Tab-separated table of C-alpha atoms and ligand atoms in Angstrom:
chain	number	residue	atom	x	y	z
A	3	MET	CA	-104.358	-179.966	13.402
A	4	THR	CA	-105.356	-176.888	15.400
A	5	ALA	CA	-105.064	-173.666	13.432
A	6	ASP	CA	-103.697	-170.491	14.988
A	7	LEU	CA	-106.482	-168.381	13.527
A	8	LEU	CA	-109.806	-169.170	11.888
A	9	VAL	CA	-111.692	-166.398	10.090
A	10	THR	CA	-115.196	-167.691	9.604
A	11	GLY	CA	-118.733	-166.904	8.538
A	12	ALA	CA	-117.878	-164.308	5.887
A	13	ASP	CA	-120.786	-163.117	3.756
A	14	LEU	CA	-118.318	-163.709	0.975
A	15	LEU	CA	-114.729	-164.913	0.892
A	16	ALA	CA	-113.058	-163.567	-2.260
A	17	THR	CA	-109.923	-165.692	-2.461
A	18	VAL	CA	-108.482	-164.106	-5.636
A	19	ASP	CA	-106.765	-167.495	-6.087
A	20	ASP	CA	-105.923	-169.020	-9.473
A	21	ALA	CA	-109.582	-170.003	-10.003
A	22	ARG	CA	-110.815	-166.685	-8.519
A	23	ARG	CA	-113.009	-168.688	-6.148
A	24	GLU	CA	-115.627	-166.704	-4.240
A	25	ILE	CA	-117.209	-168.637	-1.390
A	26	ALA	CA	-120.413	-167.470	0.329
A	27	GLY	CA	-120.122	-168.310	4.025
A	28	GLY	CA	-116.431	-169.022	3.463
A	29	TRP	CA	-113.687	-169.484	6.036
A	30	VAL	CA	-109.879	-169.354	6.126
A	31	ALA	CA	-107.538	-171.119	8.552
A	32	ILE	CA	-103.999	-169.853	9.198
A	33	THR	CA	-101.215	-171.729	10.974
A	34	ASP	CA	-97.583	-170.690	11.457
A	35	GLY	CA	-98.181	-167.603	9.348
A	36	ALA	CA	-99.546	-169.391	6.271
A	37	VAL	CA	-102.995	-170.335	4.978
A	38	THR	CA	-103.569	-173.993	5.831
A	39	ALA	CA	-107.163	-174.443	4.692
A	40	VAL	CA	-109.937	-172.588	2.872
A	41	GLY	CA	-113.528	-173.784	2.811
A	42	GLY	CA	-117.241	-173.093	2.710
A	43	PRO	CA	-120.248	-173.875	4.897
A	44	ALA	CA	-120.301	-177.528	3.780
A	45	ASP	CA	-116.663	-178.113	4.734
A	46	PRO	CA	-115.674	-179.011	8.298
A	47	GLU	CA	-113.826	-176.142	9.958
A	48	PRO	CA	-110.613	-176.937	11.825
A	49	ASP	CA	-110.242	-176.214	15.512
A	50	ALA	CA	-108.431	-172.958	16.140
A	51	VAL	CA	-106.700	-171.171	18.972
A	52	ARG	CA	-108.538	-168.024	17.964
A	53	THR	CA	-111.638	-167.478	15.866
A	54	LEU	CA	-112.638	-164.228	14.168
A	55	ASP	CA	-116.283	-163.885	13.250
A	56	ALA	CA	-116.640	-162.305	9.793
A	57	THR	CA	-120.438	-162.301	9.726
A	58	GLY	CA	-121.688	-159.403	7.616
A	59	CYS	CA	-118.239	-158.950	6.090
A	60	LEU	CA	-116.300	-159.473	2.887
A	61	VAL	CA	-112.948	-161.209	3.359
A	62	THR	CA	-110.214	-160.552	0.801
A	63	PRO	CA	-106.486	-161.119	0.640
A	64	GLY	CA	-104.596	-158.294	2.308
A	65	LEU	CA	-104.014	-155.447	-0.129
A	66	VAL	CA	-100.509	-154.868	-1.493
A	67	ASN	CA	-99.101	-151.358	-1.787
A	68	THR	CA	-96.523	-151.175	-4.562
A	69	HIS	CA	-95.486	-147.524	-4.390
A	70	HIS	CA	-95.143	-145.098	-1.509
A	71	HIS	CA	-92.924	-142.496	0.111
A	72	LEU	CA	-93.760	-142.841	3.770
A	73	TYR	CA	-91.573	-139.927	4.870
A	74	GLN	CA	-93.773	-137.552	2.874
A	75	ASN	CA	-96.543	-137.759	5.481
A	76	LEU	CA	-94.413	-135.225	7.377
A	77	THR	CA	-95.307	-132.663	4.684
A	78	ARG	CA	-98.860	-133.593	3.786
A	79	ALA	CA	-101.110	-131.040	2.071
A	80	PHE	CA	-98.261	-128.535	2.432
A	81	ALA	CA	-99.808	-125.135	1.739
A	82	PRO	CA	-97.055	-123.691	-0.520
A	83	ALA	CA	-97.106	-126.817	-2.747
A	84	LEU	CA	-100.780	-127.319	-3.521
A	85	THR	CA	-101.071	-126.157	-7.100
A	86	GLY	CA	-97.853	-127.105	-8.901
A	87	GLY	CA	-97.333	-130.019	-11.241
A	88	LEU	CA	-94.780	-132.680	-10.374
A	89	PHE	CA	-91.627	-130.666	-11.028
A	90	ASP	CA	-92.789	-127.501	-9.176
A	91	TRP	CA	-94.118	-129.620	-6.323
A	92	LEU	CA	-90.777	-131.399	-5.967
A	93	ILE	CA	-88.709	-128.216	-6.109
A	94	THR	CA	-90.826	-126.696	-3.320
A	95	LEU	CA	-90.497	-129.749	-1.077
A	96	TYR	CA	-86.884	-130.948	-1.597
A	97	PRO	CA	-85.455	-128.374	0.897
A	98	LEU	CA	-87.871	-129.550	3.601
A	99	TRP	CA	-87.066	-133.202	2.994
A	100	ALA	CA	-83.373	-132.366	3.409
A	101	ARG	CA	-84.193	-132.213	7.151
A	102	LEU	CA	-85.002	-135.923	7.402
A	103	ASP	CA	-83.251	-137.958	10.071
A	104	GLU	CA	-83.669	-141.396	11.644
A	105	GLU	CA	-86.318	-140.258	14.109
A	106	ALA	CA	-88.317	-138.713	11.258
A	107	ALA	CA	-87.964	-141.870	9.144
A	108	TYR	CA	-89.108	-144.063	12.031
A	109	VAL	CA	-92.134	-142.013	13.021
A	110	SER	CA	-93.296	-141.376	9.459
A	111	ALA	CA	-93.099	-145.114	8.769
A	112	TYR	CA	-94.909	-145.942	12.004
A	113	VAL	CA	-97.773	-143.551	11.252
A	114	GLY	CA	-97.842	-144.277	7.521
A	115	LEU	CA	-97.854	-148.054	7.887
A	116	THR	CA	-100.567	-147.792	10.531
A	117	GLU	CA	-102.647	-145.760	8.100
A	118	LEU	CA	-102.135	-148.403	5.422
A	119	ALA	CA	-103.081	-151.246	7.784
A	120	LEU	CA	-106.322	-149.456	8.681
A	121	GLY	CA	-107.095	-149.496	4.958
A	122	GLY	CA	-106.619	-153.268	4.661
A	123	CYS	CA	-103.012	-153.222	3.465
A	124	THR	CA	-100.822	-156.076	4.686
A	125	THR	CA	-97.711	-155.634	2.503
A	126	SER	CA	-96.223	-152.297	1.601
A	127	THR	CA	-93.225	-151.153	-0.282
A	128	ASP	CA	-91.591	-147.791	0.335
A	129	HIS	CA	-89.387	-145.633	-1.856
A	130	LEU	CA	-87.124	-143.513	0.342
A	131	TYR	CA	-84.863	-141.611	-2.026
A	132	VAL	CA	-83.817	-138.626	0.108
A	133	HIS	CA	-80.683	-139.416	2.117
A	134	PRO	CA	-79.305	-136.099	3.389
A	135	ARG	CA	-75.676	-136.091	4.487
A	136	GLY	CA	-75.382	-137.145	8.125
A	137	ALA	CA	-79.039	-138.187	8.373
A	138	GLY	CA	-78.182	-141.714	9.524
A	139	ASP	CA	-79.633	-145.061	8.472
A	140	LEU	CA	-83.139	-144.068	7.414
A	141	ILE	CA	-84.113	-147.393	5.829
A	142	SER	CA	-83.201	-149.408	8.928
A	143	ALA	CA	-85.252	-146.941	10.994
A	144	GLU	CA	-88.364	-147.560	8.929
A	145	ILE	CA	-87.795	-151.319	8.966
A	146	ALA	CA	-87.787	-151.104	12.774
A	147	ALA	CA	-91.226	-149.440	12.654
A	148	ALA	CA	-92.616	-152.087	10.268
A	149	ARG	CA	-91.362	-154.876	12.534
A	150	GLU	CA	-92.973	-153.340	15.598
A	151	LEU	CA	-96.282	-153.029	13.804
A	152	GLY	CA	-96.071	-156.457	12.159
A	153	LEU	CA	-96.570	-155.382	8.535
A	154	ARG	CA	-94.849	-157.143	5.663
A	155	PHE	CA	-92.433	-154.568	4.297
A	156	HIS	CA	-90.465	-154.114	1.066
A	157	PRO	CA	-88.527	-150.872	1.478
A	158	THR	CA	-86.474	-149.798	-1.501
A	159	ARG	CA	-83.082	-148.148	-1.234
A	160	GLY	CA	-83.934	-145.016	-3.179
A	161	SER	CA	-81.307	-142.650	-4.458
A	162	MET	CA	-80.639	-139.348	-6.190
A	163	SER	CA	-77.306	-138.456	-7.748
A	164	LEU	CA	-78.101	-135.789	-10.343
A	165	SER	CA	-78.499	-132.356	-8.785
A	166	VAL	CA	-79.181	-128.942	-10.251
A	167	LYS	CA	-75.508	-128.292	-10.945
A	168	ASP	CA	-75.408	-131.382	-13.205
A	169	GLY	CA	-78.695	-130.642	-14.973
A	170	GLY	CA	-80.995	-132.550	-12.606
A	171	LEU	CA	-83.928	-131.344	-10.542
A	172	PRO	CA	-82.976	-131.787	-6.831
A	173	PRO	CA	-80.683	-129.439	-4.896
A	174	ASP	CA	-77.090	-130.451	-4.177
A	175	ASP	CA	-77.567	-131.244	-0.478
A	176	VAL	CA	-79.972	-134.172	-1.012
A	177	VAL	CA	-77.958	-136.132	-3.597
A	178	GLN	CA	-75.148	-138.661	-3.065
A	179	ASP	CA	-72.445	-139.981	-5.352
A	180	ASP	CA	-72.866	-143.262	-7.198
A	181	ASP	CA	-70.276	-145.283	-5.262
A	182	GLU	CA	-71.729	-144.250	-1.911
A	183	ILE	CA	-75.256	-145.185	-3.056
A	184	LEU	CA	-74.215	-148.588	-4.390
A	185	ALA	CA	-72.204	-149.456	-1.277
A	186	ASP	CA	-75.106	-148.538	0.968
A	187	SER	CA	-77.525	-150.507	-1.231
A	188	LYS	CA	-75.425	-153.633	-0.802
A	189	ARG	CA	-75.094	-153.045	2.938
A	190	LEU	CA	-78.886	-152.835	3.330
A	191	VAL	CA	-79.528	-155.974	1.265
A	192	ASP	CA	-76.945	-157.871	3.332
A	193	ALA	CA	-78.461	-156.592	6.562
A	194	HIS	CA	-82.179	-156.974	5.912
A	195	HIS	CA	-83.132	-158.865	2.742
A	196	ASP	CA	-84.853	-162.133	3.640
A	197	ARG	CA	-85.059	-164.581	0.725
A	198	SER	CA	-87.079	-167.220	2.563
A	199	PRO	CA	-90.748	-167.943	1.744
A	200	GLY	CA	-93.049	-165.889	3.914
A	201	ALA	CA	-90.345	-163.242	4.406
A	202	MET	CA	-91.445	-160.151	6.316
A	203	THR	CA	-88.681	-157.896	4.958
A	204	ARG	CA	-87.241	-157.642	1.474
A	205	ILE	CA	-85.152	-154.868	-0.017
A	206	ALA	CA	-85.224	-153.542	-3.575
A	207	LEU	CA	-83.003	-150.947	-5.252
A	208	ALA	CA	-84.621	-147.781	-6.522
A	209	PRO	CA	-82.881	-144.847	-8.207
A	210	CYS	CA	-85.513	-142.120	-8.045
A	211	SER	CA	-86.231	-141.052	-11.634
A	212	PRO	CA	-84.541	-140.168	-14.942
A	213	PHE	CA	-84.382	-136.516	-13.920
A	214	SER	CA	-82.673	-137.075	-10.559
A	215	VAL	CA	-80.081	-139.830	-11.115
A	216	SER	CA	-77.164	-140.237	-13.496
A	217	THR	CA	-77.242	-142.690	-16.394
A	218	SER	CA	-74.328	-144.595	-14.901
A	219	LEU	CA	-76.179	-145.029	-11.605
A	220	MET	CA	-79.180	-146.509	-13.454
A	221	SER	CA	-76.927	-149.043	-15.239
A	222	ARG	CA	-74.794	-149.899	-12.235
A	223	THR	CA	-77.849	-150.319	-9.998
A	224	ALA	CA	-79.324	-152.807	-12.490
A	225	GLU	CA	-76.057	-154.761	-12.448
A	226	LEU	CA	-75.960	-154.758	-8.653
A	227	ALA	CA	-79.593	-155.893	-8.431
A	228	ALA	CA	-78.803	-158.808	-10.743
A	229	ASP	CA	-75.734	-159.711	-8.656
A	230	LEU	CA	-77.705	-159.590	-5.422
A	231	ASP	CA	-80.883	-161.033	-6.985
A	232	VAL	CA	-83.143	-158.271	-5.704
A	233	ARG	CA	-85.805	-156.241	-7.471
A	234	LEU	CA	-85.536	-152.852	-9.145
A	235	HIS	CA	-87.899	-149.915	-8.911
A	236	THR	CA	-88.065	-146.342	-10.200
A	237	HIS	CA	-90.521	-143.678	-11.316
A	238	LEU	CA	-91.097	-143.685	-15.064
A	239	SER	CA	-93.303	-141.975	-17.647
A	240	GLU	CA	-95.087	-140.033	-14.954
A	241	THR	CA	-95.561	-136.719	-16.785
A	242	GLN	CA	-95.186	-135.122	-20.182
A	243	ASP	CA	-92.530	-132.874	-18.601
A	244	GLU	CA	-90.489	-136.051	-18.031
A	245	ASP	CA	-90.891	-137.011	-21.699
A	246	ALA	CA	-89.562	-133.575	-22.676
A	247	PHE	CA	-86.679	-133.829	-20.169
A	248	CYS	CA	-85.613	-137.241	-21.485
A	249	LEU	CA	-85.841	-136.195	-25.122
A	250	GLU	CA	-83.749	-133.110	-24.456
A	251	ARG	CA	-81.143	-134.714	-22.185
A	252	PHE	CA	-80.886	-138.254	-23.590
A	253	GLY	CA	-82.403	-137.855	-27.065
A	254	ARG	CA	-84.795	-140.631	-26.090
A	255	ARG	CA	-88.200	-141.128	-24.559
A	256	PRO	CA	-88.283	-142.564	-20.995
A	257	VAL	CA	-88.985	-146.193	-22.008
A	258	GLU	CA	-86.162	-146.166	-24.585
A	259	TYR	CA	-83.886	-144.733	-21.927
A	260	LEU	CA	-84.966	-147.493	-19.547
A	261	ALA	CA	-83.993	-150.116	-22.102
A	262	ASP	CA	-80.632	-148.435	-22.726
A	263	VAL	CA	-79.686	-148.648	-19.052
A	264	GLY	CA	-80.515	-152.364	-18.815
A	265	TRP	CA	-83.836	-152.176	-17.032
A	266	MET	CA	-86.117	-153.974	-19.515
A	267	SER	CA	-86.531	-156.985	-17.236
A	268	ASP	CA	-89.097	-158.792	-15.125
A	269	ARG	CA	-87.005	-157.805	-12.112
A	270	VAL	CA	-88.349	-154.269	-12.568
A	271	TRP	CA	-91.543	-152.553	-11.510
A	272	LEU	CA	-92.159	-148.891	-12.303
A	273	ALA	CA	-94.206	-146.239	-10.545
A	274	HIS	CA	-96.908	-144.385	-12.507
A	275	VAL	CA	-96.325	-145.305	-16.199
A	276	VAL	CA	-98.850	-142.710	-17.359
A	277	TRP	CA	-97.436	-141.700	-20.733
A	278	PRO	CA	-95.987	-144.728	-22.569
A	279	SER	CA	-96.823	-144.816	-26.276
A	280	GLU	CA	-98.590	-147.862	-27.752
A	281	PRO	CA	-95.341	-149.546	-28.857
A	282	GLU	CA	-93.828	-148.771	-25.469
A	283	VAL	CA	-96.759	-150.440	-23.697
A	284	ALA	CA	-96.186	-153.527	-25.857
A	285	ARG	CA	-92.477	-153.458	-25.087
A	286	LEU	CA	-93.013	-153.180	-21.313
A	287	GLY	CA	-95.584	-155.976	-21.435
A	288	ALA	CA	-93.353	-158.294	-23.462
A	289	ALA	CA	-90.536	-157.791	-20.944
A	290	ARG	CA	-92.978	-158.331	-18.036
A	291	VAL	CA	-91.967	-155.031	-16.497
A	292	GLY	CA	-94.461	-154.251	-13.730
A	293	ALA	CA	-96.341	-151.017	-13.160
A	294	ALA	CA	-97.474	-149.475	-9.879
A	295	HIS	CA	-100.661	-147.607	-10.737
A	296	CYS	CA	-101.143	-144.525	-8.527
A	297	PRO	CA	-104.486	-143.051	-9.607
A	298	SER	CA	-104.992	-140.394	-6.896
A	299	SER	CA	-101.482	-138.998	-7.205
A	300	ASN	CA	-101.760	-138.952	-10.981
A	301	MET	CA	-104.907	-136.836	-10.673
A	302	ILE	CA	-103.788	-134.517	-7.860
A	303	LEU	CA	-100.577	-133.592	-9.674
A	304	GLY	CA	-102.436	-133.379	-12.977
A	305	SER	CA	-100.116	-136.023	-14.436
A	306	GLY	CA	-102.727	-137.934	-16.435
A	307	LEU	CA	-104.686	-141.193	-16.708
A	308	ALA	CA	-102.473	-144.274	-16.920
A	309	PRO	CA	-103.147	-146.920	-19.622
A	310	VAL	CA	-103.892	-149.674	-17.088
A	311	ALA	CA	-106.065	-151.861	-19.310
A	312	GLU	CA	-103.513	-151.618	-22.120
A	313	LEU	CA	-100.589	-152.534	-19.862
A	314	ARG	CA	-102.454	-155.519	-18.438
A	315	ALA	CA	-103.490	-156.681	-21.895
A	316	ALA	CA	-99.866	-156.444	-23.016
A	317	GLY	CA	-98.794	-158.751	-20.189
A	318	ALA	CA	-97.350	-156.265	-17.696
A	319	PRO	CA	-98.160	-156.999	-14.050
A	320	VAL	CA	-100.072	-153.996	-12.711
A	321	GLY	CA	-100.282	-153.276	-8.988
A	322	LEU	CA	-101.684	-150.401	-7.005
A	323	GLY	CA	-99.838	-147.688	-5.094
A	324	VAL	CA	-101.000	-144.958	-2.755
A	325	ASP	CA	-97.864	-142.984	-3.715
A	326	GLY	CA	-96.209	-140.494	-1.426
A	327	SER	CA	-98.276	-138.980	1.297
A	328	ALA	CA	-97.421	-135.488	0.120
A	329	SER	CA	-98.859	-135.956	-3.357
A	330	ALA	CA	-101.818	-138.274	-2.828
A	331	ASP	CA	-102.072	-137.093	0.817
A	332	SER	CA	-104.469	-139.896	1.745
A	333	ALA	CA	-103.037	-143.411	1.976
A	334	SER	CA	-105.917	-145.867	1.629
A	335	LEU	CA	-105.532	-148.703	-0.850
A	336	TRP	CA	-109.312	-149.141	-0.723
A	337	LEU	CA	-109.598	-145.583	-2.009
A	338	GLU	CA	-106.960	-146.204	-4.678
A	339	ALA	CA	-108.744	-149.379	-5.781
A	340	ARG	CA	-112.003	-147.483	-6.097
A	341	THR	CA	-110.304	-144.636	-7.957
A	342	ALA	CA	-108.579	-147.113	-10.276
A	343	MET	CA	-112.001	-148.605	-11.057
A	344	LEU	CA	-113.497	-145.182	-11.740
A	345	GLN	CA	-110.578	-144.157	-13.953
A	346	GLY	CA	-110.891	-147.415	-15.876
A	347	LYS	CA	-114.542	-146.665	-16.573
A	348	LEU	CA	-113.755	-143.071	-17.461
A	349	ARG	CA	-111.121	-144.102	-20.006
A	350	HIS	CA	-112.895	-146.935	-21.776
A	351	GLY	CA	-116.566	-146.980	-20.736
A	352	ALA	CA	-118.592	-148.341	-17.823
A	353	ALA	CA	-118.037	-152.002	-18.690
A	354	ALA	CA	-114.280	-151.672	-19.064
A	355	MET	CA	-113.334	-152.101	-15.429
A	356	ASN	CA	-115.190	-153.466	-12.425
A	357	ALA	CA	-114.579	-154.007	-8.728
A	358	ARG	CA	-113.058	-157.453	-9.310
A	359	ASP	CA	-110.501	-155.996	-11.717
A	360	ALA	CA	-109.582	-153.423	-9.096
A	361	LEU	CA	-109.382	-156.053	-6.339
A	362	GLU	CA	-107.161	-158.147	-8.571
A	363	ILE	CA	-104.778	-155.258	-9.198
A	364	ALA	CA	-104.717	-154.419	-5.482
A	365	THR	CA	-103.812	-158.016	-4.548
A	366	ARG	CA	-102.402	-160.415	-7.163
A	367	GLY	CA	-101.158	-157.615	-9.373
A	368	GLY	CA	-99.191	-156.109	-6.517
A	369	ALA	CA	-97.793	-159.509	-5.573
A	370	ALA	CA	-96.508	-159.949	-9.133
A	371	CYS	CA	-94.898	-156.489	-9.086
A	372	LEU	CA	-93.019	-157.447	-5.917
A	373	GLY	CA	-91.977	-160.849	-7.261
A	374	ARG	CA	-94.239	-162.692	-4.819
A	375	ALA	CA	-96.963	-164.141	-7.050
A	376	GLY	CA	-98.613	-167.116	-5.363
A	377	GLU	CA	-97.222	-166.100	-2.008
A	378	ILE	CA	-99.125	-162.912	-1.165
A	379	GLY	CA	-102.176	-161.264	-2.735
A	380	GLU	CA	-104.290	-164.425	-2.711
A	381	LEU	CA	-105.905	-166.744	-0.183
A	382	SER	CA	-104.879	-170.247	-1.155
A	383	VAL	CA	-103.300	-173.070	0.822
A	384	GLY	CA	-99.610	-172.299	1.320
A	385	ALA	CA	-99.926	-168.567	0.708
A	386	CYS	CA	-99.093	-166.085	3.449
A	387	GLY	CA	-101.831	-165.652	6.037
A	388	ASP	CA	-102.511	-162.034	5.106
A	389	LEU	CA	-106.122	-160.887	4.813
A	390	ALA	CA	-108.557	-158.042	5.352
A	391	VAL	CA	-112.064	-158.279	6.790
A	392	TRP	CA	-114.310	-155.524	5.434
A	393	PRO	CA	-117.646	-154.626	7.060
A	394	LEU	CA	-120.521	-154.493	4.580
A	395	SER	CA	-123.092	-153.114	6.992
A	396	GLY	CA	-124.418	-149.790	8.230
A	397	VAL	CA	-125.707	-146.781	6.361
A	398	ALA	CA	-123.204	-146.914	3.504
A	399	PHE	CA	-124.104	-150.491	2.567
A	400	ALA	CA	-127.870	-150.433	3.160
A	401	GLY	CA	-129.532	-151.944	0.106
A	402	ALA	CA	-126.320	-153.309	-1.389
A	403	LEU	CA	-127.397	-156.958	-1.317
A	404	SER	CA	-126.672	-158.480	-4.696
A	405	ASP	CA	-122.896	-158.406	-5.144
A	406	PRO	CA	-120.604	-158.046	-2.115
A	407	VAL	CA	-117.464	-157.336	-4.168
A	408	GLU	CA	-119.070	-154.554	-6.176
A	409	ALA	CA	-120.712	-153.230	-2.999
A	410	TRP	CA	-117.330	-153.163	-1.262
A	411	LEU	CA	-115.854	-150.786	-3.820
A	412	ARG	CA	-118.886	-148.839	-5.040
A	413	CYS	CA	-120.340	-148.079	-1.590
A	414	GLY	CA	-118.347	-146.875	1.382
A	415	PRO	CA	-115.978	-145.251	2.204
A	416	VAL	CA	-114.788	-148.232	4.155
A	417	SER	CA	-111.833	-149.190	6.308
A	418	ALA	CA	-110.876	-152.683	7.356
A	419	ARG	CA	-112.559	-154.102	10.451
A	420	HIS	CA	-109.663	-156.494	10.898
A	421	THR	CA	-106.311	-156.649	9.149
A	422	VAL	CA	-104.287	-159.837	9.563
A	423	VAL	CA	-100.622	-160.311	8.601
A	424	ALA	CA	-99.052	-163.768	8.847
A	425	GLY	CA	-101.988	-164.857	10.987
A	426	ARG	CA	-101.565	-162.002	13.471
A	427	LEU	CA	-104.030	-159.150	13.898
A	428	VAL	CA	-102.509	-155.743	13.207
A	429	VAL	CA	-105.899	-153.998	13.151
A	430	GLU	CA	-108.729	-155.329	15.313
A	431	ASP	CA	-112.242	-153.862	15.269
A	432	GLY	CA	-110.921	-150.917	13.281
A	433	VAL	CA	-108.201	-150.057	15.832
A	434	PRO	CA	-104.436	-150.622	15.454
A	435	VAL	CA	-103.302	-153.412	17.762
A	436	HIS	CA	-99.881	-151.935	18.569
A	437	PRO	CA	-100.338	-149.606	21.567
A	438	GLY	CA	-97.922	-146.848	20.535
A	439	LEU	CA	-100.009	-144.795	18.119
A	440	ASP	CA	-100.936	-141.817	20.336
A	441	GLU	CA	-97.348	-141.385	21.437
A	442	GLN	CA	-96.045	-141.636	17.872
A	443	LEU	CA	-98.630	-139.130	16.603
A	444	ALA	CA	-97.317	-136.620	19.157
A	445	VAL	CA	-93.759	-137.200	17.972
A	446	HIS	CA	-94.938	-136.921	14.357
A	447	ARG	CA	-96.541	-133.569	15.102
A	448	ARG	CA	-93.342	-132.222	16.651
A	449	ILE	CA	-91.156	-133.376	13.759
A	450	SER	CA	-93.598	-132.177	11.088
A	451	GLU	CA	-93.533	-128.713	12.668
A	452	ARG	CA	-89.743	-128.708	12.657
A	453	ILE	CA	-89.562	-129.788	9.028
A	454	GLN	CA	-92.254	-127.400	7.832
A	455	THR	CA	-90.838	-124.346	9.597
A	456	ALA	CA	-89.715	-121.764	7.040
A	457	LEU	CA	-86.024	-121.875	6.142
B	507	ZN	ZN1	-93.563	-141.696	-6.165
């Protein structure tokens, strides 16, 4: 059988499959969007319509981004919000985000997903929780951008329903009522959620955080997600301020609150999870609740160092997230993987976390968070044909000869040479394949200026 794409001659192919096979001189064949064969120099390569030469490169599964707010790239490194912790940062930015509309959602997704693809990401989620009145269908707008670019996309229908007047953090004009949120959640699942293997678009439901949604919305969203059989996402245990908020408002810590509202389930993955106590880590692990680790954001906002090793040891799937572009500002999963490795060493010593652990979190771990274990995040026969080809040459890699996986993450910085989704190139020779980037950057500039103009 002739393959659609053959990626061949890699210095090393790190499959991150069940056996964690690493094949020097390895190759991967992709047909009809899925991996159809994996082999080494001794195995006969199939004929292919197209061949990509990966000489001098490391080939990995495409990286999986489990937490993001694409719209926030419209307010990156915003000067008035550079020094606050999470709550101050949010209060400064909510009024700007109230200006979102469909055009802003489309262009921020286009630019943000392009940025992710350049960093070797092939599947991204997004958490869009600001739906100003009259703004239009923001989620469908970002799905349109993902389809044009060819990235696998798991947007979440985010929501906020608890505003300042009810004791929450966001202003009144960016929250919606529970019934409106739930009806729109169902509409989006009906319109876009693809349950088939190899799906390019899946929807999850995602109330924003304990301090911005009502208790009833948390419970009712969990019931709706079970009815629709879709996944659930929210921010949890991000800061000590959140612990204090939950204790004061609910008389409970965030993880206890999560259990009370029916979220202690393997349908759930949580962003950040920085401050769970030891028993809470055990409880999350036992329930197989996933965690999206966002190391850069957690450092920039001063939130803390997440207990990644502890969560993994307890059985919780841990993935990697670049988080919103206005907190982490940069959106490279390579950078997040490296930072996760460095944080792991900082917490528990140099031997505690290595590049393979970080690669695993960035691939298989993310797949598990999104309910797609075995399908994405690994290069095995039958898995999606999503991969990244990383150059290991030039000044940054001179002398790094002994371990290509460690070199990949310890040297650099590095972007993907090629990024492939479902057997199709979305980045080729370090350049996005879709021709619209310059035009979209001009639109992005215009909309960013509008949104950032003083009230
Ligand atoms: Zn977030």
